[in-house]
CSV table of C-alpha atoms (C1' of nucleotides) in Angstrom, one decimal:
chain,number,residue,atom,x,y,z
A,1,UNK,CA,29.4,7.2,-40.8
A,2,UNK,CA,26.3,7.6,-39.2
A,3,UNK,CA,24.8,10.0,-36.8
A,4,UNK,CA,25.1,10.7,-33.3
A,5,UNK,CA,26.9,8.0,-30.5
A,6,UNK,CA,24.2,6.4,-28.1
A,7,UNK,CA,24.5,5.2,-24.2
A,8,UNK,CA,22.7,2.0,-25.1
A,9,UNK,CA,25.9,1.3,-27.8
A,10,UNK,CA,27.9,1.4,-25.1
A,11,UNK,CA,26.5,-0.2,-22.4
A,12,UNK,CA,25.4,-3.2,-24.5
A,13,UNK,CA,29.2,-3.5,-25.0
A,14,UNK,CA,29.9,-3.3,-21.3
A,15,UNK,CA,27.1,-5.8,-20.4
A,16,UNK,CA,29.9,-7.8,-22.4
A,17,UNK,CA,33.3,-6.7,-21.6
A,18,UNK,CA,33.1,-5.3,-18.1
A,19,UNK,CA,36.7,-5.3,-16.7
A,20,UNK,CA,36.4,-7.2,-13.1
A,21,UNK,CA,37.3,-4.6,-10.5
A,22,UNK,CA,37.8,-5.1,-6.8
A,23,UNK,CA,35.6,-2.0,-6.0
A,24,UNK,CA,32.8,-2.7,-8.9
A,25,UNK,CA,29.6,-4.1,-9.0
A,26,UNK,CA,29.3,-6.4,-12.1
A,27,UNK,CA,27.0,-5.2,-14.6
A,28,UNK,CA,24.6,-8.6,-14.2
A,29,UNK,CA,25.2,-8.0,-9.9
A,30,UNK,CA,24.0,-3.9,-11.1
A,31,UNK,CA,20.9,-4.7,-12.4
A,32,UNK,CA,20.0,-6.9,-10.2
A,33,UNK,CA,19.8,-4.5,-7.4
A,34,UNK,CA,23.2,-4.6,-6.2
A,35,UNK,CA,25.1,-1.6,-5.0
A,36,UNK,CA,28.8,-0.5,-4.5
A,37,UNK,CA,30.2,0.7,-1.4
A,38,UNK,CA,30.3,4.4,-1.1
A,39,UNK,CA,33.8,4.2,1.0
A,40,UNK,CA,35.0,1.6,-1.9
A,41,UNK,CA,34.1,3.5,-4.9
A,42,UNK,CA,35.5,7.1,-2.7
A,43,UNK,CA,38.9,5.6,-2.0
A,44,UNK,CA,39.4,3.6,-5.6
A,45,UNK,CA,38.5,7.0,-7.2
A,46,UNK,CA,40.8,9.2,-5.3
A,47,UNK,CA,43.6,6.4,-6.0
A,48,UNK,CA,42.7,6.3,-9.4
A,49,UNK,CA,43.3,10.2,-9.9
A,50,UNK,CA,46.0,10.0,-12.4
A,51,UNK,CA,47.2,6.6,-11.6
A,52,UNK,CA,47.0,3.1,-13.6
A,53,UNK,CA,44.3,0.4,-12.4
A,54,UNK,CA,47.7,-1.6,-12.4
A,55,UNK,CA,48.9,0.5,-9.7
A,56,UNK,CA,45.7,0.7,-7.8
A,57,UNK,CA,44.9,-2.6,-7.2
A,58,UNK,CA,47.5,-3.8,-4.1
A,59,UNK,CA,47.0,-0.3,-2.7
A,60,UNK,CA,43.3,-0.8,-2.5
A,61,UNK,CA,43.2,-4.3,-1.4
A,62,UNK,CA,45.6,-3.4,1.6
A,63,UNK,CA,43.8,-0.4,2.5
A,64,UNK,CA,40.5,-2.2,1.9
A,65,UNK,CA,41.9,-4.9,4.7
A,66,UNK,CA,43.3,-2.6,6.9
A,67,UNK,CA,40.9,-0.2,7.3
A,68,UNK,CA,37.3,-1.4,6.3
A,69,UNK,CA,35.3,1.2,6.6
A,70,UNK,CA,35.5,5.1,6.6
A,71,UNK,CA,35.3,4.8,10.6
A,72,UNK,CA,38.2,2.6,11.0
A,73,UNK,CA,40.7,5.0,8.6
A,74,UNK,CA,39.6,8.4,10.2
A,75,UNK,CA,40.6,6.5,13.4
A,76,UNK,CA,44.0,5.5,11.6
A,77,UNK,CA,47.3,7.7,12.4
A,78,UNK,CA,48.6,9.9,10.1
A,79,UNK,CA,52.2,8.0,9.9
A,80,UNK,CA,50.3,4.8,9.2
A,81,UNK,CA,48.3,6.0,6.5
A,82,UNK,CA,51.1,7.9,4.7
A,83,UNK,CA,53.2,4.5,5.1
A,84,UNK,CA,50.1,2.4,3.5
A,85,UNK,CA,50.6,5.3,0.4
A,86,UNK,CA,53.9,5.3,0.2
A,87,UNK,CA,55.0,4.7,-3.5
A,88,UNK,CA,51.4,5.3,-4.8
A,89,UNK,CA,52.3,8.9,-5.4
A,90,UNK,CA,50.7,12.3,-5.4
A,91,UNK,CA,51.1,12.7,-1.3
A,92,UNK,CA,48.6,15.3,-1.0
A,93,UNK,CA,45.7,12.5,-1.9
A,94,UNK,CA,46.7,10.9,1.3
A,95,UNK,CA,46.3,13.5,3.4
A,96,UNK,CA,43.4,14.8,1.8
A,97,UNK,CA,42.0,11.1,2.5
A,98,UNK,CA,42.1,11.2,6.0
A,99,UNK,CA,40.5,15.2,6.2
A,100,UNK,CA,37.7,13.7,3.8
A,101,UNK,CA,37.1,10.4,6.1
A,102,UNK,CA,37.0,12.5,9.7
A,103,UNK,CA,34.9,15.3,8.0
A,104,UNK,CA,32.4,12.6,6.8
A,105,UNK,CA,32.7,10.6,10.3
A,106,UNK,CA,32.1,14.4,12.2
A,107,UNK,CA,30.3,15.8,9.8
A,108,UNK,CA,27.9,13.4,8.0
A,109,UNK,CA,27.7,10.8,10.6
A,110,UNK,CA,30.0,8.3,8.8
A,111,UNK,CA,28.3,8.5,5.6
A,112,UNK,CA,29.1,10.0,2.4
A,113,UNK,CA,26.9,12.4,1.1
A,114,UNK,CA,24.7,11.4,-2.0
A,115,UNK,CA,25.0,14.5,-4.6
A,116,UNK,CA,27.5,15.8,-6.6
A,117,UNK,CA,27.0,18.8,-5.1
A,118,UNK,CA,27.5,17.5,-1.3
A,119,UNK,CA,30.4,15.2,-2.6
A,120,UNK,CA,32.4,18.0,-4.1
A,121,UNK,CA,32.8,20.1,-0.7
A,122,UNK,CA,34.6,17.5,0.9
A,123,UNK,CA,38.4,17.9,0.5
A,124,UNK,CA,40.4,16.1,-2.1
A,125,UNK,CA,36.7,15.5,-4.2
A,126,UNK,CA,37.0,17.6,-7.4
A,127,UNK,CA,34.2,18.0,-10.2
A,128,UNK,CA,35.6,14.3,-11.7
A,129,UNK,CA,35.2,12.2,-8.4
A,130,UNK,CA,32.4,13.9,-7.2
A,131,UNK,CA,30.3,13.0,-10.4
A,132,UNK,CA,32.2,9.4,-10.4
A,133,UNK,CA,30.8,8.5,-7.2
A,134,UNK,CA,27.4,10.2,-7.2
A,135,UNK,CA,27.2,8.2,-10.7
A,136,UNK,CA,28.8,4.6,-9.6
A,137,UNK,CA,27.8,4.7,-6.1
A,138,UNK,CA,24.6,6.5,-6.0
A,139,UNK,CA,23.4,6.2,-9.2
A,140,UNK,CA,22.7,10.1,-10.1
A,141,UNK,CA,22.6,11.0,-13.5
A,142,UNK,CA,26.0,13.0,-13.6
A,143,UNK,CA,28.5,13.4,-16.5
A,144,UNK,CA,31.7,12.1,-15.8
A,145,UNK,CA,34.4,13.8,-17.9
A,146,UNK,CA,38.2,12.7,-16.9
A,147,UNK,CA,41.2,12.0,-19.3
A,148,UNK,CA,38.7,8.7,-21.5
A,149,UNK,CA,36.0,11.0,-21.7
A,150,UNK,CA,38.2,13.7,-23.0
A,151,UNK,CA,39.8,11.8,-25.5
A,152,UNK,CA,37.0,9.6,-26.2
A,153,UNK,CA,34.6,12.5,-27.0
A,154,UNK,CA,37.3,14.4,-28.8
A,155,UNK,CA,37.7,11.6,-31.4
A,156,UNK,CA,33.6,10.7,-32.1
A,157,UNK,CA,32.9,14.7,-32.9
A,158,UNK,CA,36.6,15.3,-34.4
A,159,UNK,CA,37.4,17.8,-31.9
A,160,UNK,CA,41.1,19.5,-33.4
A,161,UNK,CA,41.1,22.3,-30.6
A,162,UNK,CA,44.0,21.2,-28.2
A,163,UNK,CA,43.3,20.5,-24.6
A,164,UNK,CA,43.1,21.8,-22.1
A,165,UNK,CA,41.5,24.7,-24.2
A,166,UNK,CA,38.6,22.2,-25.4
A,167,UNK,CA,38.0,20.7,-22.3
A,168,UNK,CA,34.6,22.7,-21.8
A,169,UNK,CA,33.8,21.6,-25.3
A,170,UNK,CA,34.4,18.3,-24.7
A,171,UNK,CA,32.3,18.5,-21.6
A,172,UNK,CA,29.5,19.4,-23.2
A,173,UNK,CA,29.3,16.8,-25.8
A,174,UNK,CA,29.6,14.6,-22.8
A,175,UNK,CA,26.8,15.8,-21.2
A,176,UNK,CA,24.9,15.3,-24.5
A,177,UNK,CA,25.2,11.5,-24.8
A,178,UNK,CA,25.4,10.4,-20.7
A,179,UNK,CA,21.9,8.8,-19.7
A,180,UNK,CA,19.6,8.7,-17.1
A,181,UNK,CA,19.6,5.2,-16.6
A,182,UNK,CA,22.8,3.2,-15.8
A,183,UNK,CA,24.6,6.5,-15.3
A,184,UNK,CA,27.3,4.5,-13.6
A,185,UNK,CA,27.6,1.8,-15.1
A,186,UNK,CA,28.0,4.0,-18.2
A,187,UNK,CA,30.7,6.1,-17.0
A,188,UNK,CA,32.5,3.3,-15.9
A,189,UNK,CA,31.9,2.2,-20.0
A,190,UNK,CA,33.4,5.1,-21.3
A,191,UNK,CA,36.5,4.7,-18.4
A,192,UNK,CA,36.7,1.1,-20.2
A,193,UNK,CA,36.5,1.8,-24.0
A,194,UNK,CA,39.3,4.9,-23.1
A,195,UNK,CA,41.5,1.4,-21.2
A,196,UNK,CA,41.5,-0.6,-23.4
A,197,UNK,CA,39.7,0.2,-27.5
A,198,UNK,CA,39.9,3.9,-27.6
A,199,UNK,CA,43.5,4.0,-26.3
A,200,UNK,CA,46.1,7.0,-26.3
A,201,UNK,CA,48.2,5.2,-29.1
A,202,UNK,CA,47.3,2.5,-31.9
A,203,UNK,CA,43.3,2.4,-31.1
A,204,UNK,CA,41.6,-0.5,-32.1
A,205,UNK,CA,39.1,1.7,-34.0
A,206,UNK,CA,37.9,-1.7,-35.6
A,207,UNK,CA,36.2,-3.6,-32.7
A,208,UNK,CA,34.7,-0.4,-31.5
A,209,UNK,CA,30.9,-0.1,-30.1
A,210,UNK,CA,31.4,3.4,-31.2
A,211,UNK,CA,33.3,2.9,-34.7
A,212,UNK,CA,29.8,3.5,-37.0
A,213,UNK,CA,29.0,7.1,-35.3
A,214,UNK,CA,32.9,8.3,-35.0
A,215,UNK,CA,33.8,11.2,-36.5
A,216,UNK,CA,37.5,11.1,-36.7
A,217,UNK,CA,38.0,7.4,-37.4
A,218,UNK,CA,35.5,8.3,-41.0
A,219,UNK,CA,38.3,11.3,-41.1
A,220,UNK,CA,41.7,9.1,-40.0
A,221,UNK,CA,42.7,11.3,-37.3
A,222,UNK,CA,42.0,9.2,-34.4
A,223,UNK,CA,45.6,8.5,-33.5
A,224,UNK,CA,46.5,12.1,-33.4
A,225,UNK,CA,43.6,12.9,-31.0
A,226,UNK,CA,43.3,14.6,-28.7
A,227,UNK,CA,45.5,17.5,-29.3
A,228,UNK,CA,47.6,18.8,-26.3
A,229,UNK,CA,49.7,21.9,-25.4
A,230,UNK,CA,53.1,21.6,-25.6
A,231,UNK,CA,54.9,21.0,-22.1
A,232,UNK,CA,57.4,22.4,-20.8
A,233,UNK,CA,61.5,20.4,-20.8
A,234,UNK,CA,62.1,19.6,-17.4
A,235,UNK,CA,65.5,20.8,-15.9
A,236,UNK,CA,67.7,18.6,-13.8
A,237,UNK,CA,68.2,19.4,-10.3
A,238,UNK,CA,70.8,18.2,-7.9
A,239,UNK,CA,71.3,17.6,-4.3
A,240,UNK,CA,72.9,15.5,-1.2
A,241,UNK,CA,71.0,13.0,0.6
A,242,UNK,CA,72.3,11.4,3.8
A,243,UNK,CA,71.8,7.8,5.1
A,244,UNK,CA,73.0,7.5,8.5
A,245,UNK,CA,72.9,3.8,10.0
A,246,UNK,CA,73.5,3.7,13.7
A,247,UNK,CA,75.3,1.2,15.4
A,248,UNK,CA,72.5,-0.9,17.2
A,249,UNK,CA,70.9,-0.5,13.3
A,250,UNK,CA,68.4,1.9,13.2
A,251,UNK,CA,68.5,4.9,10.7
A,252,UNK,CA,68.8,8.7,10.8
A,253,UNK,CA,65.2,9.9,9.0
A,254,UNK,CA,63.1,13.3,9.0
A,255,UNK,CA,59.7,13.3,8.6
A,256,UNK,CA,58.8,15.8,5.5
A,257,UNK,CA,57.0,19.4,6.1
A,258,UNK,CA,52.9,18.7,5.6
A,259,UNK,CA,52.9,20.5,2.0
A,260,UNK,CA,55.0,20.6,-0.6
A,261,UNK,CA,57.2,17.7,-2.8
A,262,UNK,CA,56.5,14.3,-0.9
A,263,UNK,CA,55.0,16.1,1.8
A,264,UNK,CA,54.0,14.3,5.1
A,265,UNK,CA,56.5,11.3,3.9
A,266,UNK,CA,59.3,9.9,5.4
A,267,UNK,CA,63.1,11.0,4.1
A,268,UNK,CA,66.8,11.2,4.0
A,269,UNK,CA,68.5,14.4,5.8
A,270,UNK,CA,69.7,16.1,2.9
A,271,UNK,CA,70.2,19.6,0.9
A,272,UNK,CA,67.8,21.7,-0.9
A,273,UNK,CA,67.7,20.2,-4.8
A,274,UNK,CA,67.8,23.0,-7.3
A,275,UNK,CA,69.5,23.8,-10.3
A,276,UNK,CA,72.6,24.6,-9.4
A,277,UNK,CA,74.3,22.6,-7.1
A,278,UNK,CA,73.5,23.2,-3.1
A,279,UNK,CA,75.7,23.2,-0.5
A,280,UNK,CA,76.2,19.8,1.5
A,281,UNK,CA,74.5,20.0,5.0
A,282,UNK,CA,75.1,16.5,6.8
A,283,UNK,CA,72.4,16.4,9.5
A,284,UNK,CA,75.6,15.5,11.8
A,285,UNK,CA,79.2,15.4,12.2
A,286,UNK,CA,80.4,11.9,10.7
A,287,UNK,CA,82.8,10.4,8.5
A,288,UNK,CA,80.3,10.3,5.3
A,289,UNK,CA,81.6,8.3,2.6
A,290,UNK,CA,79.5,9.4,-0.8
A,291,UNK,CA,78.9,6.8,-3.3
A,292,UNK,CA,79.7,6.5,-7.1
A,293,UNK,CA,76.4,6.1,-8.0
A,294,UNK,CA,73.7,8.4,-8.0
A,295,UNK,CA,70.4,8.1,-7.2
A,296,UNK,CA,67.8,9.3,-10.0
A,297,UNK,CA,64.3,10.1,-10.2
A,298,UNK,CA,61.9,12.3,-12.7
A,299,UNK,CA,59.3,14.2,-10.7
A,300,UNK,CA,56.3,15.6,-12.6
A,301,UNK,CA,58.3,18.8,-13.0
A,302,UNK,CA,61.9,17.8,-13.0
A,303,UNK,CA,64.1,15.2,-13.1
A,304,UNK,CA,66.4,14.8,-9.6
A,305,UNK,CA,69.9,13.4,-9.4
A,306,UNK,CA,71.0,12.9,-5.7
A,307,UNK,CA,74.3,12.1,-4.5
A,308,UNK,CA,74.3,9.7,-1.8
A,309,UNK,CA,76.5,9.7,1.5
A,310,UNK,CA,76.5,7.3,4.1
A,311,UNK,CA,78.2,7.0,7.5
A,312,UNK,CA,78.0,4.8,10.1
A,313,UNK,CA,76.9,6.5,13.6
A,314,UNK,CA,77.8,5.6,16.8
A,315,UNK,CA,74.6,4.7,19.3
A,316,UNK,CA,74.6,7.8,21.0
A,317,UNK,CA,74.9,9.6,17.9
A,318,UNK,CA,72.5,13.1,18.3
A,319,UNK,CA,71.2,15.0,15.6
A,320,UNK,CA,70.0,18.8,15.5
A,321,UNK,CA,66.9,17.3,12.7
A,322,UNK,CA,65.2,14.2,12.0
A,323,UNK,CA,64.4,11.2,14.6
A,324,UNK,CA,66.2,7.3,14.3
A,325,UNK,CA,64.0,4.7,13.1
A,326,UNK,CA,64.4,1.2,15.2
A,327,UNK,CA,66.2,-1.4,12.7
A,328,UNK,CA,62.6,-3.6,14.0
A,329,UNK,CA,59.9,-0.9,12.5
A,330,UNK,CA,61.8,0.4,8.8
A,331,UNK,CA,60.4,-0.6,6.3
A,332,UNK,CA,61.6,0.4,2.9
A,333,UNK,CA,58.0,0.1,1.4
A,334,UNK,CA,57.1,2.8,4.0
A,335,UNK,CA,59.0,5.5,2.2
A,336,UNK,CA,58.2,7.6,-1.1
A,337,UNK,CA,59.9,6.0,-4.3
A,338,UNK,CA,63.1,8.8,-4.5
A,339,UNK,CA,63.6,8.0,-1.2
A,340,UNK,CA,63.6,4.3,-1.5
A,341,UNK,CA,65.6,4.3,-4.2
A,342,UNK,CA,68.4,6.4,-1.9
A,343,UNK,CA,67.8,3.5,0.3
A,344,UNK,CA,68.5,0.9,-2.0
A,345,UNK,CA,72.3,2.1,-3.3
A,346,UNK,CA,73.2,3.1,0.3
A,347,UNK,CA,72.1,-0.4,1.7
A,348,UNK,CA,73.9,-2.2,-0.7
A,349,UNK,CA,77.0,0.3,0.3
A,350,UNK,CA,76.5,-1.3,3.7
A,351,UNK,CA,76.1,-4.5,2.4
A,352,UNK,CA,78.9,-4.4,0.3
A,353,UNK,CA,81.2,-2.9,2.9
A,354,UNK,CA,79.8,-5.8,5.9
A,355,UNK,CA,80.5,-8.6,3.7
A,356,UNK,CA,83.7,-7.7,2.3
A,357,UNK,CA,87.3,-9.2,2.4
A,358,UNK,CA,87.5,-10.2,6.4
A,359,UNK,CA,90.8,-7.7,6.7
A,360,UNK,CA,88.1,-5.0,6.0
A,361,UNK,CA,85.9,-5.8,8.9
B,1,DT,C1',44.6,30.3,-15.7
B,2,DA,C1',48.7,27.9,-14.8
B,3,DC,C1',51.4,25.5,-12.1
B,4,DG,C1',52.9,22.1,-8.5
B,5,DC,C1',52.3,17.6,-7.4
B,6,DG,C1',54.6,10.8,-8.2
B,7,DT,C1',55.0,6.8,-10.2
B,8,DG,C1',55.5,2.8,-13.3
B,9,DG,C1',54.4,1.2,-17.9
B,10,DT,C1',55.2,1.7,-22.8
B,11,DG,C1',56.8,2.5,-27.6
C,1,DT,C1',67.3,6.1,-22.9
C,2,DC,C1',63.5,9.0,-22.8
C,3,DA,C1',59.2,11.4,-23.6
C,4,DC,C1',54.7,10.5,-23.0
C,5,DC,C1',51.0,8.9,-20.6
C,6,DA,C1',47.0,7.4,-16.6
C,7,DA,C1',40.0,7.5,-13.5
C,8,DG,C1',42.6,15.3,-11.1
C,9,DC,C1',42.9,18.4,-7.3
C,10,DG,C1',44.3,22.5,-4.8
C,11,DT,C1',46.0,26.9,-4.9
DNA sequence: TACGCGTGGTG
DNA sequence: TCACCAAGCGT
């Protein structure tokens, strides 16, 4: 082992290794002057909050198309920007995307501001993304610390204090390695050694830029780092869900409070989930026919089993909550994953039913 | 500080 | 099948 991890390790590795990025600005393109768009490297941030680059990349390519610059998606509708997000997950980054564009188009002229400090007031911009984009996009010399960093850090100094008790700790070894040149081009290292050679489980500890300096792979701990809390088992809640079709096709949906679980998104009528089983509350008299099958889905803090009922609704069916959706303008891919999956058992109830023996028709 | 908040991949 | 995990933020 030798002393202390240096910058220049790392960024001589990602001169070399650089994963290719829609939003990114090569390395070689970097030090030749070149610089990322602000609006790119905001909106692949906020998408990349607890989400895979996997998942990222067809959600900022459409968006990217759609919506060009931060002008064009604080003109975009609310329903249409939810839609685009659907199935991305975490709701509330949505809605906190289109408060951050109009506050920077009514506020700051249509540009974002170019400090951490500035960054961090603007809503769905925490301490992470502000320093990630004041870093990549405007090169200031800020220390990045997100999940990589954490774990990254907490394996070269052998840090056994479990998260997220050590996150300050970890922080401030951070700060003690992150440079004043290439400050974005090194956090975006550190993102990249944490992707794909420092990984969660089985890290390849041998092809490491880091491997001479590291404290726990000289100790053999660097699997087990770093340490977490415990979490808590997640109960099972239960509830109805409610797919009315009408007769001229379109579909009986609400549109979901602003905050809270899948706020802002599109839904099925339905009960309260919870723990013990609710009370059924179709959103109108019918003759619901509930399936065999159930739909499930694990939230962050639960896992949900929904019992699905369908009906079909005759065209001048009325309903005390939620609005029809024209056959032409539902899209499955608009809705949030639960609700899709609803979708996809109750349309192949339909299906099944349209289709059958011709007595049955 | 602790919790609420999604989803798809992985071992 | 299932727990764990991924570029966090807001309250």
């Amino acid at each position: 082992m030798r002393e202390k991890p240096r910058a220049s390790e790392l960024l001589a590795w990602y001169d070399r290794h650089a994963r290719d990025m829609p939003w990114r600005v090569p390395p070689g393109a970097r030090k030749a002057g070149q610089r990322p768009d602000p609006y790119a490297v905001w909106l692949s941030e906020v998408m990349l909050q607890q989400t895979t680059v996997a998942a990222v990349r067809g959600y900022f390519h459409r968006f990217t198309l759609r919506w060009p610059t931060v002008s064009d998606l604080a003109a975009a509708q609310d329903t249409q920007v939810m839609a685009e997000w659907a199935g991305l997950g975490y709701y509330a980054r949505a809605r906190n995307l289109m408060k951050c564009a109009r506050t920077v188009v009514a506020e700051h002229g249509g540009e974002f501001p170019d400090t951490r400090e500035g960054l961090q007031a603007l809503p769905g911009i925490g301490p992470y993304t502000a320093s990630a984009i004041a870093a990549i996009a405007f090169g200031r010399p800020e220390t990045v610390v997100d999940g990589n960093v954490e774990r990254v850090m907490a394996r070269l100094y052998d840090v056994a204090t479990p998260l997220p008790t050590a996150k300050k700790e970890l922080t401030q070894l951070a700060d003690g390695i992150t440079p004043d040149q290439r400050p974005g081009d090194y956090a975006q290292a550190v993102m990249d050694l944490g992707a794909t050679i420092c990984t969660p489980r089985n890290p390849a500890c041998g092809i490491c830029p880091w491997r001479a300096p590291c404290r726990a792979r000289a100790a053999g701990t660097a699997p087990d780092l770093p340490l977490k809390l415990p979490k808590k088992p997640k109960p099972v809640r239960v509830g109805y869900a409610y797919v009315g079709r009408r007769a001229d096709g379109a579909w009986l949906m609400e549109r979901r409070p602003d905050s809270g679980l899948l706020g802002g998104m599109l839904g099925w009528p339905g009960s309260d989930w919870a723990e013990i089983p609710p009370a059924p509350a179709p959103p109108l008299p019918a003759d619901w026919h509930m399936l065999t099958e159930e739909a499930r889905h694990t939230f962050t803090h639960f896992h949900l089993r929904l019992k699905v009922l369908i009906a079909d609704l005759p065209v001048d069916a009325a309903a005390d909550h939620g609005h029809f959706i024209p056959r032409d303008e539902f899209r499955p891919s608009d809705l949030p994953t639960a609700m899709r999956k609803v979708f996809d058992l109750a349309h192949s109830a339909f299906t099944a039913v349209s289709t059958g023996p011709a007595e049955d028709r």
